[in-house]
Amino acid sequence: MSETRIPRWKSWPHVIRIQDFTVADLEDLVAHARRFEEALKKRQGLPRLWKPRPAILELLFFEASTRTEHTNWVAGYLLGMGVRDVPNPKVFSSAVKGESLVDAICALTRTGGMGEMRAADCVVIRHGDEGSAQIAADTIDIANGDGSGPKTPLPVINGGDGKGQHPTQAMVDLLTIFCERKISSDRHPLDNLNILFTGDLLRGRTSNSLMYELGRFGFDHKIHITFSTLGGMEPKDEILSYLARRGIDYGSESNFKKALRDADVVYLTRHQKERATPDEPLFSVEERLPFTFEKGDEHLLKEGAVIMHPLPINRNPEDPPPEIDNFFTPLAIKGDPRFAWFRQSHRGVPLRAALNDFIFAGIDSGWERVPQNVSMT
Ligand code: NCD
């Protein structure tokens, strides 16, 4: 393990945007997560780089979560951290009395004036507003900079900020592609990858982060991205121009069935109507139906193709159709190699543990914030 490089990224030690990570950072992270995954499968202790010390991981989820919150909790526990979960802070914190995010972060982390007498050593935050994770990180950095005590960094991890990003989900997705793609071992898992995105690509933060992440690999691997979704739910222009700048070949295909035939990976996403602003379109069941993965569509897939979904799948009978027919759930539960979403979500544990391990090993080796002269692309 001694030769493992502990990466540090542009926003280090915070994890706010996936494009702050270089290709080398992401490759190292995936390799470390794979070691963790193997250890967990064998029910062995994690081959961690960080020598655990008393440390608290604070989970601050202002929005609902099943996987991100749970896998962060387990990852922290497996690393030997104390994990505190503020249950539903919108209801059970002083947010209900009008408290701001900045004030809550100061209270919950106790950075700054009290020096190292902290209430948390790492914060994972999920919030409905884009930019909230950056606000939390800035608050902590200001408090640390002005405080009188030692300045050990206190990382903030973005667990999803509104319609912005969900960087650790993109890392989980990358790990999943590396593990699931059926490709000869002498080739890189992203070589000639043809990935199809469908669903709500305008408001989905997981697809935003995954596209930015694939963009990082654009100059090293031939990657083709196809969007097949309703007009009005295509990715934001800033993402498309990033992909173009990063050498990603992308295009749109209105015929979902046709797009399915060429894909190595299909990335389904949920219709995020709760995030729609009044000026954004909402689509009827009839309009969305042509973009549902239906029974029979599995026969259209290429040999070895994999269906991924960051989850949740909306199975509310009042709001049909789900983006994938319920017929496929038992197959996914049984571990059918084509339907990867449960394996994808379970990889949240090794991935998030590996990420925290890198962060804490880096901090304990004396690294503070990334110095200005470090060249980061
Ligand atoms: C998503 C999220 O919250 O952004 N899920 C996740 O964290 N894995 C996707 C969604 O809400 O549809």
PDB file of N, CA and C and ligand atoms in Angstrom, residues 63-68 126 159-160 162 165-166 169 204-206 269-272 274-275 309-313 323 345 352, ligand 1:
ATOM      1  N   GLU A  63     -32.268  17.408   2.441  1.00  0.00           N
ATOM      2  CA  GLU A  63     -33.188  16.797   1.471  1.00  0.00           C
ATOM      3  C   GLU A  63     -33.190  15.303   1.696  1.00  0.00           C
ATOM      4  N   ALA A  64     -34.264  14.658   1.272  1.00  0.00           N
ATOM      5  CA  ALA A  64     -34.404  13.213   1.457  1.00  0.00           C
ATOM      6  C   ALA A  64     -33.280  12.452   0.754  1.00  0.00           C
ATOM      7  N   SER A  65     -32.907  11.318   1.337  1.00  0.00           N
ATOM      8  CA  SER A  65     -31.876  10.468   0.736  1.00  0.00           C
ATOM      9  C   SER A  65     -32.031   9.061   1.285  1.00  0.00           C
ATOM     10  N   THR A  66     -31.840   8.082   0.443  1.00  0.00           N
ATOM     11  CA  THR A  66     -31.761   6.693   0.920  1.00  0.00           C
ATOM     12  C   THR A  66     -30.315   6.245   0.844  1.00  0.00           C
ATOM     13  N   ARG A  67     -29.747   6.258  -0.360  1.00  0.00           N
ATOM     14  CA  ARG A  67     -28.427   5.683  -0.595  1.00  0.00           C
ATOM     15  C   ARG A  67     -27.270   6.566  -0.129  1.00  0.00           C
ATOM     16  N   THR A  68     -27.318   7.831  -0.482  1.00  0.00           N
ATOM     17  CA  THR A  68     -26.148   8.682  -0.211  1.00  0.00           C
ATOM     18  C   THR A  68     -25.921   8.791   1.295  1.00  0.00           C
ATOM     19  N   ARG A 126     -26.248  17.681   1.995  1.00  0.00           N
ATOM     20  CA  ARG A 126     -27.194  17.647   0.866  1.00  0.00           C
ATOM     21  C   ARG A 126     -28.198  18.757   1.115  1.00  0.00           C
ATOM     22  N   GLY A 159     -23.100  16.275  -1.046  1.00  0.00           N
ATOM     23  CA  GLY A 159     -23.949  15.079  -1.226  1.00  0.00           C
ATOM     24  C   GLY A 159     -25.127  15.363  -2.135  1.00  0.00           C
ATOM     25  N   GLY A 160     -25.024  16.432  -2.937  1.00  0.00           N
ATOM     26  CA  GLY A 160     -26.096  16.814  -3.860  1.00  0.00           C
ATOM     27  C   GLY A 160     -26.597  18.194  -3.510  1.00  0.00           C
ATOM     28  N   GLY A 162     -29.100  20.830  -4.958  1.00  0.00           N
ATOM     29  CA  GLY A 162     -30.153  21.253  -5.885  1.00  0.00           C
ATOM     30  C   GLY A 162     -29.952  20.650  -7.261  1.00  0.00           C
ATOM     31  N   GLN A 165     -24.653  19.653  -8.554  1.00  0.00           N
ATOM     32  CA  GLN A 165     -23.815  18.471  -8.739  1.00  0.00           C
ATOM     33  C   GLN A 165     -23.992  17.453  -7.624  1.00  0.00           C
ATOM     34  N   HIS A 166     -23.514  16.267  -7.913  1.00  0.00           N
ATOM     35  CA  HIS A 166     -23.510  15.174  -6.928  1.00  0.00           C
ATOM     36  C   HIS A 166     -22.211  14.403  -7.206  1.00  0.00           C
ATOM     37  N   GLN A 169     -21.626  10.684  -6.285  1.00  0.00           N
ATOM     38  CA  GLN A 169     -22.406   9.733  -7.094  1.00  0.00           C
ATOM     39  C   GLN A 169     -21.683   9.485  -8.425  1.00  0.00           C
ATOM     40  N   GLY A 204     -31.143  17.002 -13.411  1.00  0.00           N
ATOM     41  CA  GLY A 204     -30.518  15.899 -12.670  1.00  0.00           C
ATOM     42  C   GLY A 204     -29.069  16.226 -12.314  1.00  0.00           C
ATOM     43  N   ARG A 205     -28.774  16.243 -11.017  1.00  0.00           N
ATOM     44  CA  ARG A 205     -27.396  16.569 -10.620  1.00  0.00           C
ATOM     45  C   ARG A 205     -26.459  15.376 -10.811  1.00  0.00           C
ATOM     46  N   THR A 206     -27.014  14.146 -10.796  1.00  0.00           N
ATOM     47  CA  THR A 206     -26.123  12.989 -10.997  1.00  0.00           C
ATOM     48  C   THR A 206     -25.648  12.950 -12.451  1.00  0.00           C
ATOM     49  N   THR A 269     -32.433   8.145 -15.744  1.00  0.00           N
ATOM     50  CA  THR A 269     -32.617   9.070 -14.613  1.00  0.00           C
ATOM     51  C   THR A 269     -34.105   9.370 -14.414  1.00  0.00           C
ATOM     52  N   ARG A 270     -34.421   9.837 -13.251  1.00  0.00           N
ATOM     53  CA  ARG A 270     -35.799  10.132 -12.836  1.00  0.00           C
ATOM     54  C   ARG A 270     -36.236  11.503 -13.349  1.00  0.00           C
ATOM     55  N   HIS A 271     -37.519  11.632 -13.652  1.00  0.00           N
ATOM     56  CA  HIS A 271     -38.108  12.924 -14.016  1.00  0.00           C
ATOM     57  C   HIS A 271     -38.207  13.760 -12.734  1.00  0.00           C
ATOM     58  N   GLN A 272     -37.424  14.839 -12.640  1.00  0.00           N
ATOM     59  CA  GLN A 272     -37.297  15.572 -11.369  1.00  0.00           C
ATOM     60  C   GLN A 272     -38.288  16.733 -11.312  1.00  0.00           C
ATOM     61  N   GLU A 274     -40.139  17.884  -9.088  1.00  0.00           N
ATOM     62  CA  GLU A 274     -40.137  18.718  -7.880  1.00  0.00           C
ATOM     63  C   GLU A 274     -39.118  19.851  -7.998  1.00  0.00           C
ATOM     64  N   ARG A 275     -38.180  19.736  -8.921  1.00  0.00           N
ATOM     65  CA  ARG A 275     -37.166  20.777  -9.091  1.00  0.00           C
ATOM     66  C   ARG A 275     -37.516  21.767 -10.211  1.00  0.00           C
ATOM     67  N   HIS A 309     -28.612   3.267 -13.091  1.00  0.00           N
ATOM     68  CA  HIS A 309     -29.581   4.273 -12.626  1.00  0.00           C
ATOM     69  C   HIS A 309     -29.072   4.745 -11.264  1.00  0.00           C
ATOM     70  N   PRO A 310     -28.961   6.050 -11.040  1.00  0.00           N
ATOM     71  CA  PRO A 310     -28.476   6.493  -9.727  1.00  0.00           C
ATOM     72  C   PRO A 310     -29.496   6.219  -8.629  1.00  0.00           C
ATOM     73  N   LEU A 311     -30.751   5.964  -9.025  1.00  0.00           N
ATOM     74  CA  LEU A 311     -31.878   5.719  -8.121  1.00  0.00           C
ATOM     75  C   LEU A 311     -32.202   6.999  -7.338  1.00  0.00           C
ATOM     76  N   PRO A 312     -33.371   7.223  -6.844  1.00  0.00           N
ATOM     77  CA  PRO A 312     -34.500   6.297  -6.864  1.00  0.00           C
ATOM     78  C   PRO A 312     -35.231   6.265  -8.210  1.00  0.00           C
ATOM     79  N   ILE A 313     -35.904   5.131  -8.445  1.00  0.00           N
ATOM     80  CA  ILE A 313     -36.843   5.030  -9.566  1.00  0.00           C
ATOM     81  C   ILE A 313     -38.209   5.436  -8.999  1.00  0.00           C
ATOM     82  N   GLU A 323     -39.182   5.195 -15.252  1.00  0.00           N
ATOM     83  CA  GLU A 323     -38.278   5.216 -16.401  1.00  0.00           C
ATOM     84  C   GLU A 323     -37.884   3.814 -16.845  1.00  0.00           C
ATOM     85  N   SER A 345     -25.441   1.100  -6.551  1.00  0.00           N
ATOM     86  CA  SER A 345     -25.710   1.819  -5.295  1.00  0.00           C
ATOM     87  C   SER A 345     -24.905   1.222  -4.135  1.00  0.00           C
ATOM     88  N   ARG A 352     -17.073   5.714  -0.999  1.00  0.00           N
ATOM     89  CA  ARG A 352     -17.061   6.836  -0.051  1.00  0.00           C
ATOM     90  C   ARG A 352     -16.047   6.591   1.060  1.00  0.00           C
TER      91      ARG A 352
HETATM   92  C1  NCD B   1     -30.325  11.191  -6.860  1.00  0.00           C
HETATM   93  C2  NCD B   1     -30.147  12.526  -6.183  1.00  0.00           C
HETATM   94  O1  NCD B   1     -30.583  12.731  -5.057  1.00  0.00           O
HETATM   95  O2  NCD B   1     -29.585  13.373  -6.839  1.00  0.00           O
HETATM   96  N1  NCD B   1     -30.046  10.043  -6.213  1.00  0.00           N
HETATM   97  C3  NCD B   1     -28.885   9.733  -5.553  1.00  0.00           C
HETATM   98  O3  NCD B   1     -28.381  10.464  -4.740  1.00  0.00           O
HETATM   99  N2  NCD B   1     -28.292   8.547  -5.821  1.00  0.00           N
HETATM  100  C4  NCD B   1     -31.248  11.145  -8.007  1.00  0.00           C
HETATM  101  C5  NCD B   1     -32.680  11.596  -7.913  1.00  0.00           C
HETATM  102  O4  NCD B   1     -33.111  12.262  -6.979  1.00  0.00           O
HETATM  103  O5  NCD B   1     -33.411  11.283  -8.852  1.00  0.00           O
END
